[in-house]
Amino acid sequence: MQTQPRTLIHNLISLPDGRTPDDDVAERHDIVLLFDATKANPNGDPDTGNMPRMQPDTLRGLVTDVCLKRKIRNFFLLYNPDGTLRSDPPAKDYEIFIRENAILQELMESPQIKQIAKSISVNRFGLSEDQWDGKSARGKKGKQQNVSVTSDEQATETNSGLSSVGETKSVSEIDVEDARRRAYRDALCQSYFDIRAFGGVTSTDGPLKGSFYGQIRGPLQFSFAESLDRVLQLDATITRCAVASKKEKKENDDSAPDESGNRTMGRKHIVDYGLYRTHIYFSPAFGAKTHFTYYDLDNFFFALIHMFRDDNAASRTGLRVVGLVDFQHASALGNEHAHKLFELVKVQRTPESRKRGDYPRCDEYADCQDPLHANYCGDAPDGPVRQVEENGQSLIRVTARKLVWEIPACQK
């Protein structure tokens, strides 16, 4: 844990009165994210040869939720929360669990996680070191040890043997193994940002195998991103003037003896242009279970804004975030339906763009530098969007913040 209170690095969120950056986020957030793709493949489908994902009936482009979460993970694999290049090892609470070539069981059974879990079991649940090591169910001299469940342990997990909030039971009345598994879950959430934010299945192998606590549900959930209109798929054949091995060269010579050179063929798939929209939901109820803080939320928004910066490849150079609107409620349950808030973010094709056909594009115009401005317009709120009168005072219940907005306003 941090030895001194942290401060928000990016100030992309507004702290409620009486809250600090290290406190768990206590209010609901509903988020609208807009990004566009120009001559790019935002999310290839391996079942169709890596062609851009599409809705078959409407021909609108799709991007999966796991693809977007991967961008956030990749950002924190490259950068620290303050935007500086990541050191090795990274910040102790911003490691990434689901990463390339990782063996999840080894990560869960690492000495670091074991030490954190042991500390949690002793300090939060009151187990002795002998109980953690499985040597004894009682303390020294045979006395029963008391286990107190702190206020952040809401005891809503139905399979838990621990007591409800504020209640104290002796070790003989609870399942010590259950407490150890809860400590492992909390240790994983404390160390790995992606588990703390998105959740994860950690009940396959390792200390949480088969355990209820291995089914960690994160507070941040993405919907699939869908383009606002049809996208035009483009397909290009590419060649390589070399082969990977002598075996491949022999196969090429046998299949095409009249052709010279070690050429191999491939394909690239892109969409000409598409503006994609996705919704992100933050649940403070699940944030309390993983201890997702305001400091985490501020850094999450920063990563969301910059997630395409270092994801460049031949088919992904045309991706950028063009709109990000956060609706912050005043309560955990929420003060307005999410779909009503999302309706306030209005983006549409311009009449001139619709006249040019079903697909948004700007290739016909030599002076067209930005397809977003040539095809779309819209607006989003910025400030209080829901207020109520109580005892003669006007109270703000939902506040909108335009963190990113590059979409031009519609002409009246």
Coordinates of C-alpha atoms in Angstrom, one line a residue:
M1 CA 0.0 0.0 0.0
Q2 CA 1.0 3.6 -0.5
T3 CA 2.7 5.2 2.5
Q4 CA 1.4 8.7 1.8
P5 CA -1.8 10.0 0.1
R6 CA -1.4 10.3 -3.7
T7 CA -2.7 13.2 -5.8
L8 CA -4.4 13.0 -9.2
I9 CA -1.9 13.2 -12.0
H10 CA -4.1 14.2 -14.9
N11 CA -7.2 15.7 -13.2
L12 CA -9.5 14.2 -15.7
I13 CA -12.1 13.5 -13.0
S14 CA -13.8 15.6 -10.3
L15 CA -13.3 14.4 -6.7
P16 CA -16.5 14.5 -4.7
D17 CA -16.4 16.4 -1.4
G18 CA -14.5 14.6 1.3
R19 CA -12.9 12.1 -1.0
T20 CA -9.3 11.5 -1.7
P21 CA -7.5 9.9 -4.7
D22 CA -6.9 6.7 -2.7
D23 CA -10.6 6.2 -1.9
D24 CA -12.7 3.7 -3.8
V25 CA -14.8 5.3 -6.5
A26 CA -18.2 5.7 -4.8
E27 CA -20.4 7.0 -7.7
R28 CA -21.6 5.6 -11.0
H29 CA -20.0 6.7 -14.3
D30 CA -21.5 6.2 -17.8
I31 CA -19.0 7.0 -20.6
V32 CA -19.3 7.5 -24.4
L33 CA -16.2 6.8 -26.5
L34 CA -15.9 7.8 -30.2
F35 CA -13.0 6.9 -32.4
D36 CA -12.5 6.8 -36.1
A37 CA -10.5 4.6 -38.5
T38 CA -9.0 5.9 -41.8
K39 CA -7.6 3.4 -44.2
A40 CA -7.2 1.1 -41.2
N41 CA -8.3 -2.3 -39.8
P42 CA -9.5 -1.5 -36.3
N43 CA -10.3 -5.1 -35.4
G44 CA -9.6 -8.1 -37.7
D45 CA -11.6 -11.3 -37.5
P46 CA -9.4 -14.4 -37.5
D47 CA -12.3 -16.5 -38.8
T48 CA -12.4 -14.5 -42.0
G49 CA -8.7 -14.1 -42.8
N50 CA -8.4 -11.0 -40.5
M51 CA -10.9 -9.0 -42.5
P52 CA -12.4 -6.1 -40.5
R53 CA -15.3 -7.2 -38.3
M54 CA -18.7 -6.3 -39.7
Q55 CA -22.4 -6.6 -38.9
P56 CA -23.6 -8.8 -41.7
D57 CA -27.1 -7.3 -42.1
T58 CA -26.2 -3.6 -41.8
L59 CA -22.6 -3.7 -43.0
R60 CA -21.5 -1.6 -40.1
G61 CA -18.1 -2.1 -38.6
L62 CA -17.6 -3.8 -35.3
V63 CA -14.8 -3.7 -32.7
T64 CA -15.0 -6.1 -29.7
D65 CA -14.8 -5.1 -26.1
V66 CA -11.7 -7.3 -25.5
C67 CA -9.9 -5.5 -28.4
L68 CA -10.4 -2.1 -26.7
K69 CA -9.3 -3.5 -23.3
R70 CA -6.2 -4.9 -24.9
K71 CA -5.3 -1.3 -26.0
I72 CA -5.5 -0.2 -22.3
R73 CA -3.4 -3.1 -21.2
N74 CA -0.8 -2.3 -23.8
F75 CA -0.7 1.3 -22.8
F76 CA 0.3 0.4 -19.2
L77 CA 2.8 -2.1 -20.4
L78 CA 4.6 0.8 -22.1
Y79 CA 3.9 3.7 -19.8
N80 CA 3.7 4.5 -16.1
P81 CA 0.5 6.2 -14.9
D82 CA 2.1 9.6 -15.2
G83 CA 2.9 9.1 -18.9
T84 CA 6.6 8.4 -18.5
L85 CA 8.2 5.4 -20.1
R86 CA 7.6 2.3 -17.9
S87 CA 10.5 1.1 -15.9
D88 CA 11.2 -2.6 -15.1
P89 CA 9.7 -3.6 -12.7
P90 CA 6.7 -1.2 -13.1
A91 CA 4.7 0.5 -10.4
K92 CA 3.8 -2.2 -7.9
D93 CA 0.0 -1.7 -8.3
Y94 CA 0.1 -1.2 -12.1
E95 CA 1.3 -4.5 -13.4
I96 CA -0.7 -6.2 -16.1
F97 CA -2.0 -9.7 -15.6
I98 CA -3.2 -10.7 -19.1
R99 CA -0.1 -10.0 -21.2
E100 CA 1.8 -11.7 -24.0
N101 CA 3.5 -15.0 -23.2
A102 CA 2.3 -14.9 -19.6
I103 CA 1.7 -18.1 -17.6
L104 CA -1.1 -17.1 -15.3
Q105 CA -0.6 -19.8 -12.7
E106 CA 3.0 -18.6 -12.2
L107 CA 1.9 -15.0 -11.8
M108 CA -0.7 -16.0 -9.1
E109 CA 1.9 -18.2 -7.3
S110 CA 4.7 -15.7 -7.4
P111 CA 6.5 -14.8 -4.1
Q112 CA 5.2 -11.2 -4.4
I113 CA 1.5 -12.2 -4.6
K114 CA 2.0 -14.7 -1.8
Q115 CA 3.6 -12.1 0.4
I116 CA 0.8 -9.6 -0.2
A117 CA -1.9 -12.2 0.3
K118 CA -0.3 -13.2 3.6
S119 CA -0.1 -9.6 4.8
I120 CA -3.8 -9.2 3.9
S121 CA -4.9 -12.3 5.7
V122 CA -3.0 -11.3 8.9
N123 CA -3.8 -7.6 8.9
R124 CA -7.3 -7.6 7.5
F125 CA -8.7 -10.9 8.6
G126 CA -6.7 -11.4 11.8
L127 CA -5.2 -14.9 10.9
S128 CA -2.0 -15.9 12.5
E129 CA 1.0 -16.9 10.5
D130 CA 0.5 -20.5 11.6
Q131 CA -3.0 -20.4 10.2
W132 CA -1.8 -18.9 6.9
D133 CA 0.8 -21.7 6.7
G134 CA -1.9 -24.3 7.5
K135 CA -0.2 -25.4 10.7
S136 CA -2.9 -24.5 13.1
A137 CA -6.6 -23.4 13.3
R138 CA -5.9 -21.8 16.7
G139 CA -3.4 -19.2 17.9
K140 CA -0.6 -20.0 20.3
K141 CA -1.5 -21.5 23.7
G142 CA -4.7 -22.8 22.1
K143 CA -6.6 -19.5 22.3
Q144 CA -9.2 -18.7 19.7
Q145 CA -8.3 -15.9 17.3
N146 CA -10.9 -13.3 16.4
V147 CA -11.3 -12.4 12.8
S148 CA -12.9 -9.0 12.1
V149 CA -14.4 -8.2 8.7
T150 CA -13.7 -4.6 7.8
S151 CA -16.2 -2.2 6.3
D152 CA -15.1 -2.8 2.8
E153 CA -15.8 -6.5 3.0
Q154 CA -19.5 -6.3 2.3
A155 CA -20.1 -10.1 2.6
T156 CA -22.3 -10.2 -0.4
E157 CA -20.6 -13.3 -1.8
T158 CA -23.0 -16.1 -1.1
N159 CA -20.3 -18.7 -0.9
S160 CA -18.3 -16.9 1.8
G161 CA -17.9 -18.3 5.3
L162 CA -16.9 -14.9 6.6
S163 CA -19.1 -12.7 8.8
S164 CA -21.1 -9.7 7.7
V165 CA -19.9 -6.1 8.2
G166 CA -18.8 -5.3 11.8
E167 CA -19.5 -8.8 13.1
T168 CA -16.7 -10.8 14.7
K169 CA -16.3 -14.6 14.8
S170 CA -13.7 -16.9 16.1
V171 CA -11.4 -18.8 13.8
S172 CA -13.2 -22.1 14.8
E173 CA -16.4 -20.6 13.3
I174 CA -15.1 -19.8 9.9
D175 CA -13.4 -21.5 7.1
V176 CA -9.7 -20.5 7.3
E177 CA -9.1 -21.6 3.7
D178 CA -12.0 -19.3 2.6
A179 CA -10.2 -16.4 4.2
R180 CA -6.9 -17.3 2.5
R181 CA -8.6 -17.4 -0.9
R182 CA -10.2 -14.0 -0.3
A183 CA -6.7 -12.7 0.6
Y184 CA -5.3 -14.1 -2.7
R185 CA -8.1 -12.4 -4.6
D186 CA -7.4 -9.1 -2.9
A187 CA -3.7 -9.4 -3.6
L188 CA -4.3 -9.9 -7.3
C189 CA -6.6 -6.9 -7.4
Q190 CA -4.1 -4.8 -5.5
S191 CA -1.1 -5.7 -7.8
Y192 CA -2.7 -5.9 -11.3
F193 CA -4.5 -2.9 -12.8
D194 CA -6.4 -4.9 -15.4
I195 CA -7.9 -7.3 -12.8
R196 CA -8.8 -4.3 -10.7
A197 CA -10.4 -2.6 -13.6
F198 CA -11.8 -5.3 -15.9
G199 CA -11.9 -8.4 -13.6
G200 CA -10.7 -11.8 -14.7
V201 CA -11.1 -15.6 -14.4
T202 CA -8.4 -16.7 -12.0
S203 CA -10.1 -20.0 -10.8
T204 CA -8.5 -22.2 -13.4
D205 CA -5.1 -23.2 -11.8
G206 CA -3.2 -21.9 -8.9
P207 CA -4.3 -20.8 -5.4
L208 CA -7.8 -19.9 -6.5
K209 CA -8.5 -23.1 -8.5
G210 CA -12.2 -23.9 -8.4
S211 CA -12.9 -21.0 -5.9
F212 CA -15.8 -18.6 -6.1
Y213 CA -13.3 -15.8 -5.4
G214 CA -11.5 -16.6 -8.7
Q215 CA -14.5 -15.2 -10.6
I216 CA -13.5 -11.6 -10.3
R217 CA -15.9 -9.1 -11.9
G218 CA -14.4 -5.8 -12.7
P219 CA -16.2 -2.4 -12.4
L220 CA -15.4 -1.2 -16.0
Q221 CA -17.3 -2.9 -18.8
F222 CA -17.2 -2.1 -22.5
S223 CA -19.9 -2.6 -25.1
F224 CA -19.0 -3.6 -28.6
A225 CA -18.0 -0.6 -30.7
E226 CA -20.1 -0.2 -33.8
S227 CA -19.6 2.3 -36.7
L228 CA -22.4 4.9 -37.2
D229 CA -22.7 4.0 -40.8
R230 CA -21.7 1.3 -43.3
V231 CA -18.0 0.9 -43.8
L232 CA -16.4 0.1 -47.2
Q233 CA -14.0 -2.8 -47.0
L234 CA -10.8 -2.7 -49.1
D235 CA -8.7 -5.7 -49.9
A236 CA -5.1 -5.5 -51.1
T237 CA -2.7 -8.3 -52.2
I238 CA 0.9 -7.9 -51.1
T239 CA 4.0 -9.8 -52.0
R240 CA 7.2 -10.7 -50.2
C241 CA 10.5 -11.2 -52.1
A242 CA 11.8 -13.8 -49.7
V243 CA 10.8 -17.1 -48.2
A244 CA 11.1 -18.1 -44.6
S245 CA 12.8 -21.5 -45.1
K246 CA 14.3 -23.9 -47.7
K247 CA 11.2 -26.0 -47.3
E248 CA 9.0 -23.1 -48.3
K249 CA 11.3 -22.3 -51.3
K250 CA 11.0 -25.9 -52.5
E251 CA 7.2 -25.8 -52.1
N252 CA 7.1 -22.6 -54.2
D253 CA 9.3 -24.1 -56.9
D254 CA 7.2 -27.2 -57.1
S255 CA 3.9 -25.3 -57.4
A256 CA 5.2 -22.7 -59.8
P257 CA 8.3 -23.9 -61.7
D258 CA 8.0 -21.2 -64.4
E259 CA 8.2 -18.3 -61.9
S260 CA 11.6 -17.1 -60.7
G261 CA 12.4 -15.6 -57.3
N262 CA 11.3 -16.4 -53.8
R263 CA 8.1 -14.4 -53.8
T264 CA 5.2 -15.2 -51.4
M265 CA 1.8 -13.7 -51.4
G266 CA -0.3 -12.2 -48.7
R267 CA -3.3 -9.9 -48.1
K268 CA -4.2 -6.8 -46.2
H269 CA -7.7 -5.7 -45.3
I270 CA -8.8 -2.2 -44.2
V271 CA -11.9 0.0 -44.1
D272 CA -11.9 3.2 -46.1
Y273 CA -13.3 5.2 -43.2
G274 CA -15.5 4.6 -40.2
L275 CA -16.6 6.5 -37.1
Y276 CA -17.1 4.0 -34.2
R277 CA -19.0 4.5 -31.0
T278 CA -18.9 2.4 -27.8
H279 CA -20.3 2.8 -24.3
I280 CA -18.4 2.1 -21.1
Y281 CA -20.1 1.5 -17.7
F282 CA -18.5 1.9 -14.3
S283 CA -20.2 0.1 -11.4
P284 CA -19.1 1.4 -7.9
A285 CA -20.5 -1.8 -6.3
F286 CA -17.9 -3.9 -8.1
G287 CA -15.3 -1.2 -7.8
A288 CA -15.6 -1.6 -4.0
K289 CA -14.8 -5.3 -4.3
T290 CA -11.6 -4.8 -6.4
H291 CA -10.7 -1.5 -4.6
F292 CA -10.7 0.6 -7.8
T293 CA -9.8 4.2 -6.7
Y294 CA -10.2 7.7 -8.0
Y295 CA -6.5 7.6 -8.8
D296 CA -7.1 4.5 -11.0
L297 CA -10.1 6.2 -12.7
D298 CA -8.1 9.3 -13.5
N299 CA -5.3 7.1 -15.0
F300 CA -7.8 5.0 -16.9
F301 CA -9.2 8.0 -18.7
F302 CA -5.6 9.1 -19.6
A303 CA -4.9 5.7 -21.1
L304 CA -8.2 5.7 -22.9
I305 CA -7.3 9.0 -24.6
H306 CA -3.8 7.8 -25.6
M307 CA -4.5 4.1 -26.3
F308 CA -3.9 4.3 -30.1
R309 CA -0.7 6.4 -29.9
D310 CA 1.7 3.4 -29.7
D311 CA -0.5 0.8 -31.4
N312 CA 0.7 1.8 -34.9
A313 CA 1.0 -0.8 -37.6
A314 CA 0.6 -0.7 -41.3
S315 CA -3.2 -1.3 -40.9
R316 CA -3.7 0.7 -37.7
T317 CA -2.1 4.0 -38.3
G318 CA -5.4 5.7 -38.9
L319 CA -7.0 5.2 -35.5
R320 CA -7.6 8.0 -33.1
V321 CA -10.0 9.0 -30.3
V322 CA -12.2 11.9 -31.4
G323 CA -14.8 12.0 -28.6
L324 CA -14.8 11.0 -24.9
V325 CA -17.7 12.1 -22.6
D326 CA -17.9 11.1 -19.0
F327 CA -21.3 11.3 -17.1
Q328 CA -20.6 11.4 -13.4
H329 CA -23.5 10.6 -11.1
A330 CA -23.9 11.8 -7.5
S331 CA -24.7 8.4 -6.1
A332 CA -23.7 4.7 -6.4
L333 CA -27.0 3.6 -7.9
G334 CA -27.1 6.4 -10.4
N335 CA -29.3 9.4 -10.8
E336 CA -30.4 8.9 -14.4
H337 CA -30.8 6.1 -16.8
A338 CA -27.7 5.5 -18.9
H339 CA -29.5 5.4 -22.2
K340 CA -31.0 8.8 -21.6
L341 CA -27.6 10.2 -20.9
F342 CA -26.1 8.6 -24.0
E343 CA -28.9 10.2 -26.1
L344 CA -27.4 13.6 -25.2
V345 CA -24.3 12.7 -27.2
K346 CA -25.5 13.3 -30.7
V347 CA -23.4 12.6 -33.8
Q348 CA -24.7 12.3 -37.3
R349 CA -23.7 12.5 -41.0
T350 CA -23.9 15.8 -42.7
P351 CA -26.4 16.3 -45.5
E352 CA -23.6 16.9 -48.0
S353 CA -22.0 13.5 -47.0
R354 CA -25.2 11.6 -47.4
K355 CA -25.5 13.0 -50.9
R356 CA -22.2 11.3 -51.8
G357 CA -23.5 7.8 -51.1
D358 CA -23.9 5.2 -48.3
Y359 CA -20.3 5.2 -47.3
P360 CA -18.6 8.1 -45.5
R361 CA -15.5 9.2 -47.4
C362 CA -13.8 12.3 -48.9
D363 CA -11.7 10.9 -51.7
E364 CA -13.4 12.9 -54.3
Y365 CA -12.3 16.3 -52.9
A366 CA -8.7 17.3 -53.2
D367 CA -9.1 19.8 -50.3
C368 CA -10.5 17.2 -48.0
Q369 CA -7.8 16.8 -45.3
D370 CA -10.0 15.1 -42.5
P371 CA -12.8 12.7 -43.3
L372 CA -14.3 13.2 -39.9
H373 CA -15.0 16.9 -40.6
A374 CA -16.1 16.1 -44.2
N375 CA -18.7 13.6 -43.1
Y376 CA -19.9 14.1 -39.5
C377 CA -21.1 16.7 -37.1
G378 CA -22.5 16.6 -33.6
D379 CA -22.5 17.9 -30.0
A380 CA -22.3 16.7 -26.4
P381 CA -23.1 18.3 -23.1
D382 CA -20.4 19.7 -20.8
G383 CA -21.5 20.6 -17.3
P384 CA -24.6 19.8 -15.2
V385 CA -27.2 17.7 -17.1
R386 CA -29.6 16.8 -14.2
Q387 CA -30.5 19.0 -11.3
V388 CA -33.1 18.7 -8.6
E389 CA -34.6 21.1 -6.1
E390 CA -34.4 20.1 -2.4
N391 CA -35.2 22.4 0.5
G392 CA -34.9 25.4 -1.8
Q393 CA -31.5 24.4 -3.1
S394 CA -30.5 23.2 -6.6
L395 CA -28.5 20.0 -6.3
I396 CA -26.5 18.7 -9.3
R397 CA -27.1 14.9 -9.7
V398 CA -25.3 14.2 -13.0
T399 CA -22.4 16.1 -14.5
A400 CA -21.0 15.7 -18.0
R401 CA -17.4 16.4 -18.9
K402 CA -16.1 16.5 -22.5
L403 CA -12.6 15.1 -22.1
V404 CA -12.1 14.9 -25.8
W405 CA -14.3 16.4 -28.6
E406 CA -13.0 16.9 -32.1
I407 CA -16.3 16.6 -33.9
P408 CA -17.5 19.8 -35.5
A409 CA -20.9 21.3 -34.6
C410 CA -23.8 20.9 -37.0
Q411 CA -24.8 23.8 -39.1
K412 CA -28.2 25.2 -38.2

